[in-house]
Short mmCIF file of C-alpha atoms and ligand atoms in Angstrom, two decimals:
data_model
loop_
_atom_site.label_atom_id
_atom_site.label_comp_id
_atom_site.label_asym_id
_atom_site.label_seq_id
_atom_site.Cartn_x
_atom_site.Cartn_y
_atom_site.Cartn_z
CA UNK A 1 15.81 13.75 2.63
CA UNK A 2 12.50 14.33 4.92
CA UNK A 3 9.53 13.76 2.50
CA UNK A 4 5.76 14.56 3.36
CA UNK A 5 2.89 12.27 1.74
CA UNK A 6 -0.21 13.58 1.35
CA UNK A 7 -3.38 11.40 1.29
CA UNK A 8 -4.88 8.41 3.10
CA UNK A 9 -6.24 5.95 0.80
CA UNK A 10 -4.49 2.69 -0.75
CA UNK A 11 -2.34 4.47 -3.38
CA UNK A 12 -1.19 6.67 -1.36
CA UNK A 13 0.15 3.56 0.84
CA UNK A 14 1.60 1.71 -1.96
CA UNK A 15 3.45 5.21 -2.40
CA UNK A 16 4.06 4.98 1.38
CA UNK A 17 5.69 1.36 0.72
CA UNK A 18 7.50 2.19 -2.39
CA UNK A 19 8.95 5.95 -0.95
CA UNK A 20 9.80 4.25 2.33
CA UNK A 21 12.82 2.09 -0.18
CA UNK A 22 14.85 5.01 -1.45
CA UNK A 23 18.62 4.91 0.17
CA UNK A 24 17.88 8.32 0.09
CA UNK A 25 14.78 8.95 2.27
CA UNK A 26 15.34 9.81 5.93
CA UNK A 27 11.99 10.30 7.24
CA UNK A 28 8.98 10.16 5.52
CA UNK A 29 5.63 11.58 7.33
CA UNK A 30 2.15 11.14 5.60
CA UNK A 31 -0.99 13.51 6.46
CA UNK A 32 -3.29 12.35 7.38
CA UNK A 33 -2.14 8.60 6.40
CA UNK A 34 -4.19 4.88 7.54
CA UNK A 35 -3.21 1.87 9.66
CA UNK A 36 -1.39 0.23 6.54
CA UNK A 37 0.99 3.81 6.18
CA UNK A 38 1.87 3.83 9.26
CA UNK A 39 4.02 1.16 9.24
CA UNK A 40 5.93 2.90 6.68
CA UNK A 41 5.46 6.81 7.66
CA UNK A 42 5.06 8.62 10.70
CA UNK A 43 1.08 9.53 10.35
CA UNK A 44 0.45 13.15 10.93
CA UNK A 45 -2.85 14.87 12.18
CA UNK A 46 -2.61 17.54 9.56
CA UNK A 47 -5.48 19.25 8.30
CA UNK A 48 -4.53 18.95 4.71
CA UNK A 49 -7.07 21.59 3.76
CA UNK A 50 -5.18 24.00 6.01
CA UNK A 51 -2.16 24.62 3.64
CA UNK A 52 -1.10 27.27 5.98
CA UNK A 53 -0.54 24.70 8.81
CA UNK A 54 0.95 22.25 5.83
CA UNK A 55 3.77 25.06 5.21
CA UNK A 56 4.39 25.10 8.40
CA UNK A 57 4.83 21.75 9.27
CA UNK A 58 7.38 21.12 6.10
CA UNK A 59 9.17 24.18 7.30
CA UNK A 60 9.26 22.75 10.98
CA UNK A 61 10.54 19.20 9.82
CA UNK A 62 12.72 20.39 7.08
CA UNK A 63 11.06 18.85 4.33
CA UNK A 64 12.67 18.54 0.61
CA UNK A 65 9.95 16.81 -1.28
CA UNK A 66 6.37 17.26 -0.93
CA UNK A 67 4.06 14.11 -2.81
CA UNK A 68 0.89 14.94 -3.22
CA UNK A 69 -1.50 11.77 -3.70
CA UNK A 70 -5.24 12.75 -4.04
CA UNK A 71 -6.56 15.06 -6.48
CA UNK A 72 -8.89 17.43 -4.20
CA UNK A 73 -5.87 19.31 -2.97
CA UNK A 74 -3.98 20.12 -6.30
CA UNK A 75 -6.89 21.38 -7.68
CA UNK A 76 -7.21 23.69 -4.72
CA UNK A 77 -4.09 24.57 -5.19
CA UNK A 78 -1.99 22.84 -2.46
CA UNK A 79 0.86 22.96 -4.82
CA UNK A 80 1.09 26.42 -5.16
CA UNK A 81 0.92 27.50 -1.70
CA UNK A 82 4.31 25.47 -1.16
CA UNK A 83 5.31 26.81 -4.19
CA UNK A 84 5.06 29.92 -3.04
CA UNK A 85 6.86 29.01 0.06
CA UNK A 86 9.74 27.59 -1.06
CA UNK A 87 8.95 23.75 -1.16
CA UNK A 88 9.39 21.76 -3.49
CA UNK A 89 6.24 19.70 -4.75
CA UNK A 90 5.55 16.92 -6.85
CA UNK A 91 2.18 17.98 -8.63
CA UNK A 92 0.72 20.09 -10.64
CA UNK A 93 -0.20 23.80 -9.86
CA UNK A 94 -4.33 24.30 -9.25
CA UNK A 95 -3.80 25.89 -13.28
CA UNK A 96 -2.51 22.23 -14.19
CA UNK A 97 -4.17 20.84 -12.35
CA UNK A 98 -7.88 21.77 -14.39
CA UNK A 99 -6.79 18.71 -16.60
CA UNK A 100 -8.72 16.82 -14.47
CA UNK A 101 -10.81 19.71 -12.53
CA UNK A 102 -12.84 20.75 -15.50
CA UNK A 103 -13.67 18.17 -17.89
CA UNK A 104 -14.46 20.98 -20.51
CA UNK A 105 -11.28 22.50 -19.74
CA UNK A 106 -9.20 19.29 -20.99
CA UNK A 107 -11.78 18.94 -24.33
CA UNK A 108 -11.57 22.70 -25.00
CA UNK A 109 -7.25 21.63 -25.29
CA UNK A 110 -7.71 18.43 -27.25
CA UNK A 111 -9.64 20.97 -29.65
CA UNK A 112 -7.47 23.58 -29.79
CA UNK A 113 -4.26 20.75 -29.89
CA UNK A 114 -5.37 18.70 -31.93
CA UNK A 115 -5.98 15.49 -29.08
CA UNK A 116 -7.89 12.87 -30.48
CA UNK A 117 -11.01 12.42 -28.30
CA UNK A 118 -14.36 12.62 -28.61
CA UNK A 119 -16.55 15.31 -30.14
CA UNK A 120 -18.57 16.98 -27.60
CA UNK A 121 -20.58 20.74 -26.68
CA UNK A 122 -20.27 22.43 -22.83
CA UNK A 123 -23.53 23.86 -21.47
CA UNK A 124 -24.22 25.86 -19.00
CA UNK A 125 -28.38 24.57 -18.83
CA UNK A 126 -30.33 21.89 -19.19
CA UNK A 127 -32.35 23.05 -22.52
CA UNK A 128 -29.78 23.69 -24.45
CA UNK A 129 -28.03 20.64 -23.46
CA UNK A 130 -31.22 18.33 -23.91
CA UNK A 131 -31.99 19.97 -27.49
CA UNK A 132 -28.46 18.75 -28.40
CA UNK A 133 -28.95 15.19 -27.08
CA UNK A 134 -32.02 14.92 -28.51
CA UNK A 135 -30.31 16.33 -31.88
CA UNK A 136 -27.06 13.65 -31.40
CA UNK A 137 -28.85 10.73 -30.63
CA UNK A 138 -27.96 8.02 -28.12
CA UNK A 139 -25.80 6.36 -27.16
CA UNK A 140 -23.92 9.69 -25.44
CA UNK A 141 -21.76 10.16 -22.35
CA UNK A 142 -23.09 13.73 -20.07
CA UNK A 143 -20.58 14.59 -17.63
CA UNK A 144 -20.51 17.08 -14.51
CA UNK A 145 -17.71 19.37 -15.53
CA UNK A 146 -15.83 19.36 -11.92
CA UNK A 147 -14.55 16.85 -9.57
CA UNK A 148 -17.44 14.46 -8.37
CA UNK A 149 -15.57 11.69 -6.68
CA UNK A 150 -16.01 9.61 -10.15
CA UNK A 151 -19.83 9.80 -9.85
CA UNK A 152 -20.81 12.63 -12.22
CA UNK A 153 -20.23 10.33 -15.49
CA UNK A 154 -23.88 8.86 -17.09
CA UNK A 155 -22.99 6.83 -20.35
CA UNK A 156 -26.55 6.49 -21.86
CA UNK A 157 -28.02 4.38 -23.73
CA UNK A 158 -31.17 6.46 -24.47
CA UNK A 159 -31.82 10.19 -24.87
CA UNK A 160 -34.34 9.65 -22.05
CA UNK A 161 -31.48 8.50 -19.92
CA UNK A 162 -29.31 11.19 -21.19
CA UNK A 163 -31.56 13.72 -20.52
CA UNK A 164 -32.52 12.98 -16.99
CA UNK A 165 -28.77 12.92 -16.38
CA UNK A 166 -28.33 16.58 -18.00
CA UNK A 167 -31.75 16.91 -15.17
CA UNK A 168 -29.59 15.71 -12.24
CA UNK A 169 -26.67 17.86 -12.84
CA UNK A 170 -28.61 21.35 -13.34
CA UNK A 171 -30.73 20.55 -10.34
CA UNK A 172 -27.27 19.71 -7.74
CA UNK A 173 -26.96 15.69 -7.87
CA UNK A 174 -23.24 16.67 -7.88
CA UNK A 175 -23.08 20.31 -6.38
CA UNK A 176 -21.14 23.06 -8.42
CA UNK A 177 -19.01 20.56 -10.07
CA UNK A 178 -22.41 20.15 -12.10
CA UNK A 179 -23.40 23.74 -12.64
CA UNK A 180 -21.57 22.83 -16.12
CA UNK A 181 -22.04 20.15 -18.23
CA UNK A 182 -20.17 18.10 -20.77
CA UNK A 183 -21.78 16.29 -23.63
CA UNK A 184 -19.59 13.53 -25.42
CA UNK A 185 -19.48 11.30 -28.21
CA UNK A 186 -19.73 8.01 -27.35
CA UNK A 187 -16.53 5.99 -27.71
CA UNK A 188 -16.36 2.43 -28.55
CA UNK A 189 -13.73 -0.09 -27.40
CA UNK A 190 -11.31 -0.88 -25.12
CA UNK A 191 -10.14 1.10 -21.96
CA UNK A 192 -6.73 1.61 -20.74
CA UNK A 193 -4.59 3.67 -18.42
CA UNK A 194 -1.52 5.20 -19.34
CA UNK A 195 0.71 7.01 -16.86
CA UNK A 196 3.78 9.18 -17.20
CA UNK A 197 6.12 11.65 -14.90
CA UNK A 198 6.17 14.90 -16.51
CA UNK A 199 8.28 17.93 -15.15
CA UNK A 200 6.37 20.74 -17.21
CA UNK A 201 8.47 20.08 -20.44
CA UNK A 202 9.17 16.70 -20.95
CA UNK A 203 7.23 13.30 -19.92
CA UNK A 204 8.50 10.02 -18.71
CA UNK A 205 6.28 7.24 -19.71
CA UNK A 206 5.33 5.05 -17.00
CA UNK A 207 3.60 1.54 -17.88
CA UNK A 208 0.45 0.54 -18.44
CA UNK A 209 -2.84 -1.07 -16.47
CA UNK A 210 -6.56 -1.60 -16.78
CA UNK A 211 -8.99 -0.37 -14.19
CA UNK A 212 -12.21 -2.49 -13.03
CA UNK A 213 -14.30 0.55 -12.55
CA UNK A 214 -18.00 -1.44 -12.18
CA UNK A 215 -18.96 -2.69 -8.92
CA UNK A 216 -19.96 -6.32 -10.22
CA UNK A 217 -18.46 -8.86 -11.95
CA UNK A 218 -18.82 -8.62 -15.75
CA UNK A 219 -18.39 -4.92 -15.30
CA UNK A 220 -22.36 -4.77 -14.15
CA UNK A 221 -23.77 -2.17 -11.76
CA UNK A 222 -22.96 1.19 -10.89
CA UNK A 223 -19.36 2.35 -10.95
CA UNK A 224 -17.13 3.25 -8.24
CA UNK A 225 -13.87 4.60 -7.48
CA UNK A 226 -12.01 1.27 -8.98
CA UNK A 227 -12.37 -2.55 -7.84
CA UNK A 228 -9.43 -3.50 -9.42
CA UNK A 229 -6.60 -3.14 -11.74
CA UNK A 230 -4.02 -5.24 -13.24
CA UNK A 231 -0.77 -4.28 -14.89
CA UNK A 232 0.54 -4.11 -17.54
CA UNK A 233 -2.43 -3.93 -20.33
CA UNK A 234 -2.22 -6.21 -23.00
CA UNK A 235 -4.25 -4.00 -25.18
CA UNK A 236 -1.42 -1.19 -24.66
CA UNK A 237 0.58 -2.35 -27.76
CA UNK A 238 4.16 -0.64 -28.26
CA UNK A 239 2.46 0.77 -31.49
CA UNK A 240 -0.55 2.45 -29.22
CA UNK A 241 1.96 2.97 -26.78
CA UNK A 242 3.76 5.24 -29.01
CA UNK A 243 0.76 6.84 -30.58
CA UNK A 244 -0.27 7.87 -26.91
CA UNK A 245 2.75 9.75 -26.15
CA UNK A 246 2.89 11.35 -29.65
CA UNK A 247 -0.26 12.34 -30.27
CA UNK A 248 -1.88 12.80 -26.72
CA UNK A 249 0.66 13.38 -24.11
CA UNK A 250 3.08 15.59 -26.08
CA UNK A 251 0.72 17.85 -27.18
CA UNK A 252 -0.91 18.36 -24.10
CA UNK A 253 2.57 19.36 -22.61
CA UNK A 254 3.28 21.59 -25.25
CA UNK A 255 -0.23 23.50 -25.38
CA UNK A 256 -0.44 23.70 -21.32
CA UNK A 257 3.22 25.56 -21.25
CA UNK A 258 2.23 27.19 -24.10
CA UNK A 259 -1.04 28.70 -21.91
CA UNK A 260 0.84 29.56 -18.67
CA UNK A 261 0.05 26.41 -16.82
CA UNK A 262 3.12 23.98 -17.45
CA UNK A 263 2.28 20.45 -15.90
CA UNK A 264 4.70 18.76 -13.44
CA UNK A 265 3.43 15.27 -11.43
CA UNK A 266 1.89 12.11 -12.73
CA UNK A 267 -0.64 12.72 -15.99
CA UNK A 268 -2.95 9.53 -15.59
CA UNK A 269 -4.60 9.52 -19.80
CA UNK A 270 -7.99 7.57 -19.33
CA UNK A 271 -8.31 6.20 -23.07
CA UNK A 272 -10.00 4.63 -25.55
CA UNK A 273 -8.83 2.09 -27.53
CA UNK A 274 -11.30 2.64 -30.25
CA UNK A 275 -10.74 0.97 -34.40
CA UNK A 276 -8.76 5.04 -34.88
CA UNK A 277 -6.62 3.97 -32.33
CA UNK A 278 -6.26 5.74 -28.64
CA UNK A 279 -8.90 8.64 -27.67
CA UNK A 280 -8.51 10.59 -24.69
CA UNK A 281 -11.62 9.86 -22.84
CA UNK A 282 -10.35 12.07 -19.77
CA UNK A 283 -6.92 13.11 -17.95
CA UNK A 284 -6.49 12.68 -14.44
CA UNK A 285 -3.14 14.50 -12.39
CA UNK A 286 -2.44 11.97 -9.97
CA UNK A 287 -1.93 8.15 -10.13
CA UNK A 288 -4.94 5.99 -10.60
CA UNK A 289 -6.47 4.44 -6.57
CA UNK A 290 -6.08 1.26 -7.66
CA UNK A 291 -3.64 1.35 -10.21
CA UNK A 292 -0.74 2.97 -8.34
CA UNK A 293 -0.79 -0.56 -6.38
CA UNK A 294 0.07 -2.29 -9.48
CA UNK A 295 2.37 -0.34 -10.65
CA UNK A 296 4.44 0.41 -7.41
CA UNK A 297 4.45 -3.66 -7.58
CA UNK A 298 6.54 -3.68 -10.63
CA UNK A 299 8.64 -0.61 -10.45
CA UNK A 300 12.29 -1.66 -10.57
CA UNK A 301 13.85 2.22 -9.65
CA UNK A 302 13.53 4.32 -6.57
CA UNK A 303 10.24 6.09 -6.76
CA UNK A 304 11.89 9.19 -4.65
CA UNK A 305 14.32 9.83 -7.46
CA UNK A 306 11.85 9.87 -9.92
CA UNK A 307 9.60 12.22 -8.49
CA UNK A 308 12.40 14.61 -6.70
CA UNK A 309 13.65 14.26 -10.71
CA UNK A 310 9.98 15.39 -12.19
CA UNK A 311 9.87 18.18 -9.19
CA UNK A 312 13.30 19.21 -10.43
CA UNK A 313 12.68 20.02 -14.28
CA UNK A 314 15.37 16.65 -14.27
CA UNK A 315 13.33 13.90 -16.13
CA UNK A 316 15.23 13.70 -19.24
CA UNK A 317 18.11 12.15 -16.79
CA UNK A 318 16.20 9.56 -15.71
CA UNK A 319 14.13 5.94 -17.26
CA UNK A 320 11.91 3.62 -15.47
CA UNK A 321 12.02 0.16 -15.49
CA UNK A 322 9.81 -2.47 -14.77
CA UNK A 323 9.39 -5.79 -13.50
CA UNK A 324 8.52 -8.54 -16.50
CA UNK A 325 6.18 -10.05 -14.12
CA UNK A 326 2.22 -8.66 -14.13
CA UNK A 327 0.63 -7.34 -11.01
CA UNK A 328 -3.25 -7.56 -10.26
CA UNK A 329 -5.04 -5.96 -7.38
CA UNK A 330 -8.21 -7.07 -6.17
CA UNK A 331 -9.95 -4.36 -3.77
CA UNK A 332 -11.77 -5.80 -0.97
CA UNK A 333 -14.82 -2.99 -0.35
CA UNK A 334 -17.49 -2.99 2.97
CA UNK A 335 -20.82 -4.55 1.63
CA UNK A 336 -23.01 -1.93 0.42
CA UNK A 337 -19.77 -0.24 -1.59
CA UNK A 338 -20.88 2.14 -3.59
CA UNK A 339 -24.05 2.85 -2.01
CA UNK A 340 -23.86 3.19 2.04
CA UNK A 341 -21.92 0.46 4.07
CA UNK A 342 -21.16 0.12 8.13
CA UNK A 343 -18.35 0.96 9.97
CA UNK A 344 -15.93 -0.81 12.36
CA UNK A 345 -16.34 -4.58 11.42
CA UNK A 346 -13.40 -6.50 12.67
CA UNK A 347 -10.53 -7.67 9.83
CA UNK A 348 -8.54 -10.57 11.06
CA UNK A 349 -5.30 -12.54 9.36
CA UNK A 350 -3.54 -10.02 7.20
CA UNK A 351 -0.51 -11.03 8.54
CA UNK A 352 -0.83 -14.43 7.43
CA UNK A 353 -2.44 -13.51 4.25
CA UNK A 354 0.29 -11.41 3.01
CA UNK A 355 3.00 -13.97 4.07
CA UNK A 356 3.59 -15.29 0.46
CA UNK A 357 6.02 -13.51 -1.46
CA UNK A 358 5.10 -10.81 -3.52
CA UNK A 359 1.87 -10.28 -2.03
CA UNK A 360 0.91 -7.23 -0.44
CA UNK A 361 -1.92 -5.95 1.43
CA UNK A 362 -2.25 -2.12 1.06
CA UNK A 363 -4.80 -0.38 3.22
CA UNK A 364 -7.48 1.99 2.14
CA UNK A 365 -10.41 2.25 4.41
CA UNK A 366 -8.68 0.98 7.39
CA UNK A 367 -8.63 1.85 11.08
CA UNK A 368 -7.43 0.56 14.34
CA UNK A 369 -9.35 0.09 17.70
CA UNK A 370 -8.12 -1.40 20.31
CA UNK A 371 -4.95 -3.26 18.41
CA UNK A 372 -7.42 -4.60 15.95
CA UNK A 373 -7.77 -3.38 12.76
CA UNK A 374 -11.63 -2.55 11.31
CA UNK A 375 -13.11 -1.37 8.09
CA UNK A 376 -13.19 2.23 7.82
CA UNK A 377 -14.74 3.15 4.30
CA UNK A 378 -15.84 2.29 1.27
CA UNK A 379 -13.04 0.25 -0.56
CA UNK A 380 -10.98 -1.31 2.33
CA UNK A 381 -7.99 -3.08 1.44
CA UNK A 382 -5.86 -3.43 -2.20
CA UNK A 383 -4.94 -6.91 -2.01
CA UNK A 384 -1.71 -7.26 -4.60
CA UNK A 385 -0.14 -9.77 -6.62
CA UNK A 386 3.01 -10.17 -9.23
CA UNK A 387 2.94 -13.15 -10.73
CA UNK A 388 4.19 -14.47 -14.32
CA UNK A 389 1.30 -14.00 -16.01
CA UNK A 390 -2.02 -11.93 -15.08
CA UNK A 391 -3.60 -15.53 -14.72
CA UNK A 392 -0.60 -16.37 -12.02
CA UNK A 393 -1.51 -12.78 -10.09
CA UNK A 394 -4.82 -12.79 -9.97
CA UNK A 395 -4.88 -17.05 -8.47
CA UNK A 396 -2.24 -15.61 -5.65
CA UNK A 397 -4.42 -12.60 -5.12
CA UNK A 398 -6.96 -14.41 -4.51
CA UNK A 399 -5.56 -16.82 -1.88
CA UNK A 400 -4.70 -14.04 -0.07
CA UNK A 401 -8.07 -12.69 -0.09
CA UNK A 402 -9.28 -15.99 0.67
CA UNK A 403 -7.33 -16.07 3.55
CA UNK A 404 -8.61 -12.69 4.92
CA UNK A 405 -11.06 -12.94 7.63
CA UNK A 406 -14.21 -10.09 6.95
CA UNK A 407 -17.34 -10.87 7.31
CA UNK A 408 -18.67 -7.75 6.50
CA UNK A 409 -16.42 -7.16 3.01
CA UNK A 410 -16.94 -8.26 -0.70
CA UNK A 411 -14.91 -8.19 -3.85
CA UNK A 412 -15.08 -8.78 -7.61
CA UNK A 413 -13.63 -12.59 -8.20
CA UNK A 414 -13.11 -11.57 -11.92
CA UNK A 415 -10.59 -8.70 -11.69
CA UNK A 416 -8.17 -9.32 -14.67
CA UNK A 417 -10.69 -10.74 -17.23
CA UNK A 418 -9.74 -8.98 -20.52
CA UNK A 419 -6.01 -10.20 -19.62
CA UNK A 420 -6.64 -13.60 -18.96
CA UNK A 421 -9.34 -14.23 -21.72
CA UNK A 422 -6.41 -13.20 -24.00
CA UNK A 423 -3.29 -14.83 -22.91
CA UNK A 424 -4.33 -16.77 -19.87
P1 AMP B 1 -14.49 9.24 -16.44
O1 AMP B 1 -14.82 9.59 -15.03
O2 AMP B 1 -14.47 10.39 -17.40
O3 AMP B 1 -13.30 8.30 -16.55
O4 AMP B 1 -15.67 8.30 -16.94
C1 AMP B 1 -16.02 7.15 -16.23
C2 AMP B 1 -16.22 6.01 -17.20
O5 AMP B 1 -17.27 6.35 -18.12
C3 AMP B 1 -15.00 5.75 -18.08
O6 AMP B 1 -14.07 4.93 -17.44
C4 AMP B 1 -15.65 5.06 -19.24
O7 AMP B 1 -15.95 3.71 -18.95
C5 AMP B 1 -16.97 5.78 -19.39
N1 AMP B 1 -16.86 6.87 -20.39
C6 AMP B 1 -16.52 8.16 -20.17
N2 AMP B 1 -16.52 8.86 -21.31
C7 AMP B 1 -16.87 7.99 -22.29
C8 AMP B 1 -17.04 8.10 -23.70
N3 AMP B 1 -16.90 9.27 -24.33
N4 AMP B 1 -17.39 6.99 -24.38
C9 AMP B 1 -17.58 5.81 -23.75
N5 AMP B 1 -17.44 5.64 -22.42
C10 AMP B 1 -17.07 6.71 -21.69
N1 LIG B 2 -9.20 4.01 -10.53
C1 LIG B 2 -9.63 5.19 -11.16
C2 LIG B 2 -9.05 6.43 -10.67
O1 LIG B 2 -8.15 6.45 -9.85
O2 LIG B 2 -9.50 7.48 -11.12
#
């Protein structure tokens, strides 16, 4: 079968890598795609924003399965337009797909559902909101209600801090994904990510991994899109494993088909592992950028069945195995990574620094000019690892990255820290 891949960054080329297996792919194109896809995909010059022009481009190349990485585009509703034409698409309808669109609209379900997760009020202006805070106390999490590229999330410490972050929001810091705002309980303990396949009724549970969302080591300084992850997470028990699915990903199933918006693609639960066991701290409806990395590293199956399965209403026919072994990514970012960063610094050696086995280099913010490859965004390059244990990944991670040559790029040296402090 012909399958189109939308997005461009590093999960959507460990997708790329992992798609590009299946006995039964024929040709798999990615819009708009990077360097690193395009050894796997033909890259397309699609305006993904255009679903007009994606319609007819699937229609054109006959294509039976549509993956759709990146959030932006499911929440505008990418999914329905090829819906509506005919083409089948793994992800969730732009109704679905509010899980992770409006943070309110996901609390407002764990109310009415019964979803453990923290208590919380929606505003719609800053006095109301700040008479609240000031009522609550700190520490308390304010959150833009929309999509802010993982920037619109203040956990403060004071009610000064909370306050001017209930300021920023009502005045545009994040632009109408702010003209709403979220006030949260703050939760205490450990974070996790859980990830399953769901097909609008049912949900396949993926594994596990832990995100390194803090630009510095020691999770210090401001966060960004992810700096590493490693899979699975030790904290995930079997016990919290099951509690997730039971009490937080069933009844979110249930209670979305029961509204009118079933969901079908990946539901990415960002939790807490708190003393009550797992909170929902928020849903996402796509895999985790860089978590897909690690866990495209240890799936056993072919990815393409799986999803064409989940697009299909087929889960229950299906299971997912994994590798034994633990995978740990280590994202190499340009220097300056959150904040601003240059352009178009050379990156030499990836060829011999991916030589070992099971290492791979996926590419994020990568570009080529004249042969060479060169840093083209914020986080760069997902550099991957299995290994036995998360201590084993993360020291052949590492000599890959060390064999990378980048002037102008950093990374965390820490990324699997919880893991390793535990089990080594
Ligand atoms: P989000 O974008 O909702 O995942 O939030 C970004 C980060 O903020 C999360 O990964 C957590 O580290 C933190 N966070 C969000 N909500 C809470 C909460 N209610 N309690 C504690 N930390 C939170
Ligand atoms: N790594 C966090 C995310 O994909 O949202």
């Amino acid at each position: 079968m012909n399958v189109l891949l939308i997005g461009s960054g590093g999960r959507e080329h460990a997708l790329a890598w992992k798609l590009a297996a299946s006995p039964i792919l024929q040709t798999l194109y990615c819009a708009p795609g990077n360097p690193g896809i395009a050894r796997e995909a033909v890259c397309v010059d699609l305006d993904i924003d255009d679903h007009a022009a994606v319609v007819d481009f699937c229609k054109d190349k006959e294509i039976s399965l549509v993956v759709v990485g990146p959030e932006a585009p499911l929440v505008s509703g990418i999914a329905d337009d090829l819906k509506t034409a005919g083409i089948p698409v793994f992800g969730p309808t732009a109704a679905a797909a509010q899980l992770e669109g409006s943070k309110g609209f996901t609390k407002d379900l764990c109310d009415r559902f019964g979803i453990p997760t923290g208590a919380y009020m929606r505003f719609n202006n800053a006095p109301k909101a700040k008479a609240y805070i000031h009522a609550t106390g700190a520490p308390i999490v304010v959150k833009a209600d929309g999509l802010a590229a993982g920037k619109g999330v203040t956990v403060a410490h004071t009610v000064e801090e909370a306050s001017a972050a209930v300021e920023d929001c009502f005045e545009g810091a994040f632009g109408e994904a702010g003209a709403e705002v979220v006030v949260e309980e703050f939760l205490e303990g450990e974070e996790a990510s859980f990830f399953c396949l769901c097909d609008g009724e049912s949900a396949l549970p993926l594994t596990t991994a832990q995100d390194h969302k803090a630009v510095g080591e020691g999770d210090t300084g401001p966060n960004t899109g992810g700096m590493g992850a490693y899979s699975p997470a030790p904290v995930m028990t079997d016990a919290m494993i099951e509690r997730t699915r039971d009490g937080i990903i069933r009844p979110t199933l249930k209670g979305m088909a029961e509204m009118g918006a079933p969901f079908t693609g990946v539901l990415y639960a960002g939790l807490m592992i708190t003393s009550d066991g797992p909170k929902l701290i928020e849903y996402n409806v796509r895999f985790g950028d860089p978590e897909c990395q690690v866990l495209m590293m240890r799936l056993k199956d072919d990815l393409l069945l799986l999803l064409k399965a989940a697009t299909d209403g087929m889960l229950w026919t299906t299971s997912a195995r994994w590798r034994d072994e633990a995978a740990l990514c280590v994202v190499m970012a340009s220097k300056g990574y959150p904040g601003s960063y240059a352009k178009g610094s050379s990156i030499r050696n990836l060829q011999e620094a991916q030589a070992a086995d099971d290492v791979e280099i996926f590419h994020a913010g990568t570009a080529t000019r004249d042969g060479e490859i060169v840093a083209d965004g914020g986080r760069v390059l997902g550099v991957t690892a299995l290994g036995r244990t998360v201590g084993q990944a993360q020291r052949k991670a590492y000599e890959a990255v060390d064999a990378i040559e980048w002037e102008d790029g950093f990374c965390r040296r820490d990324i699997g820290w919880r893991a390793i402090g535990r089990n080594g």
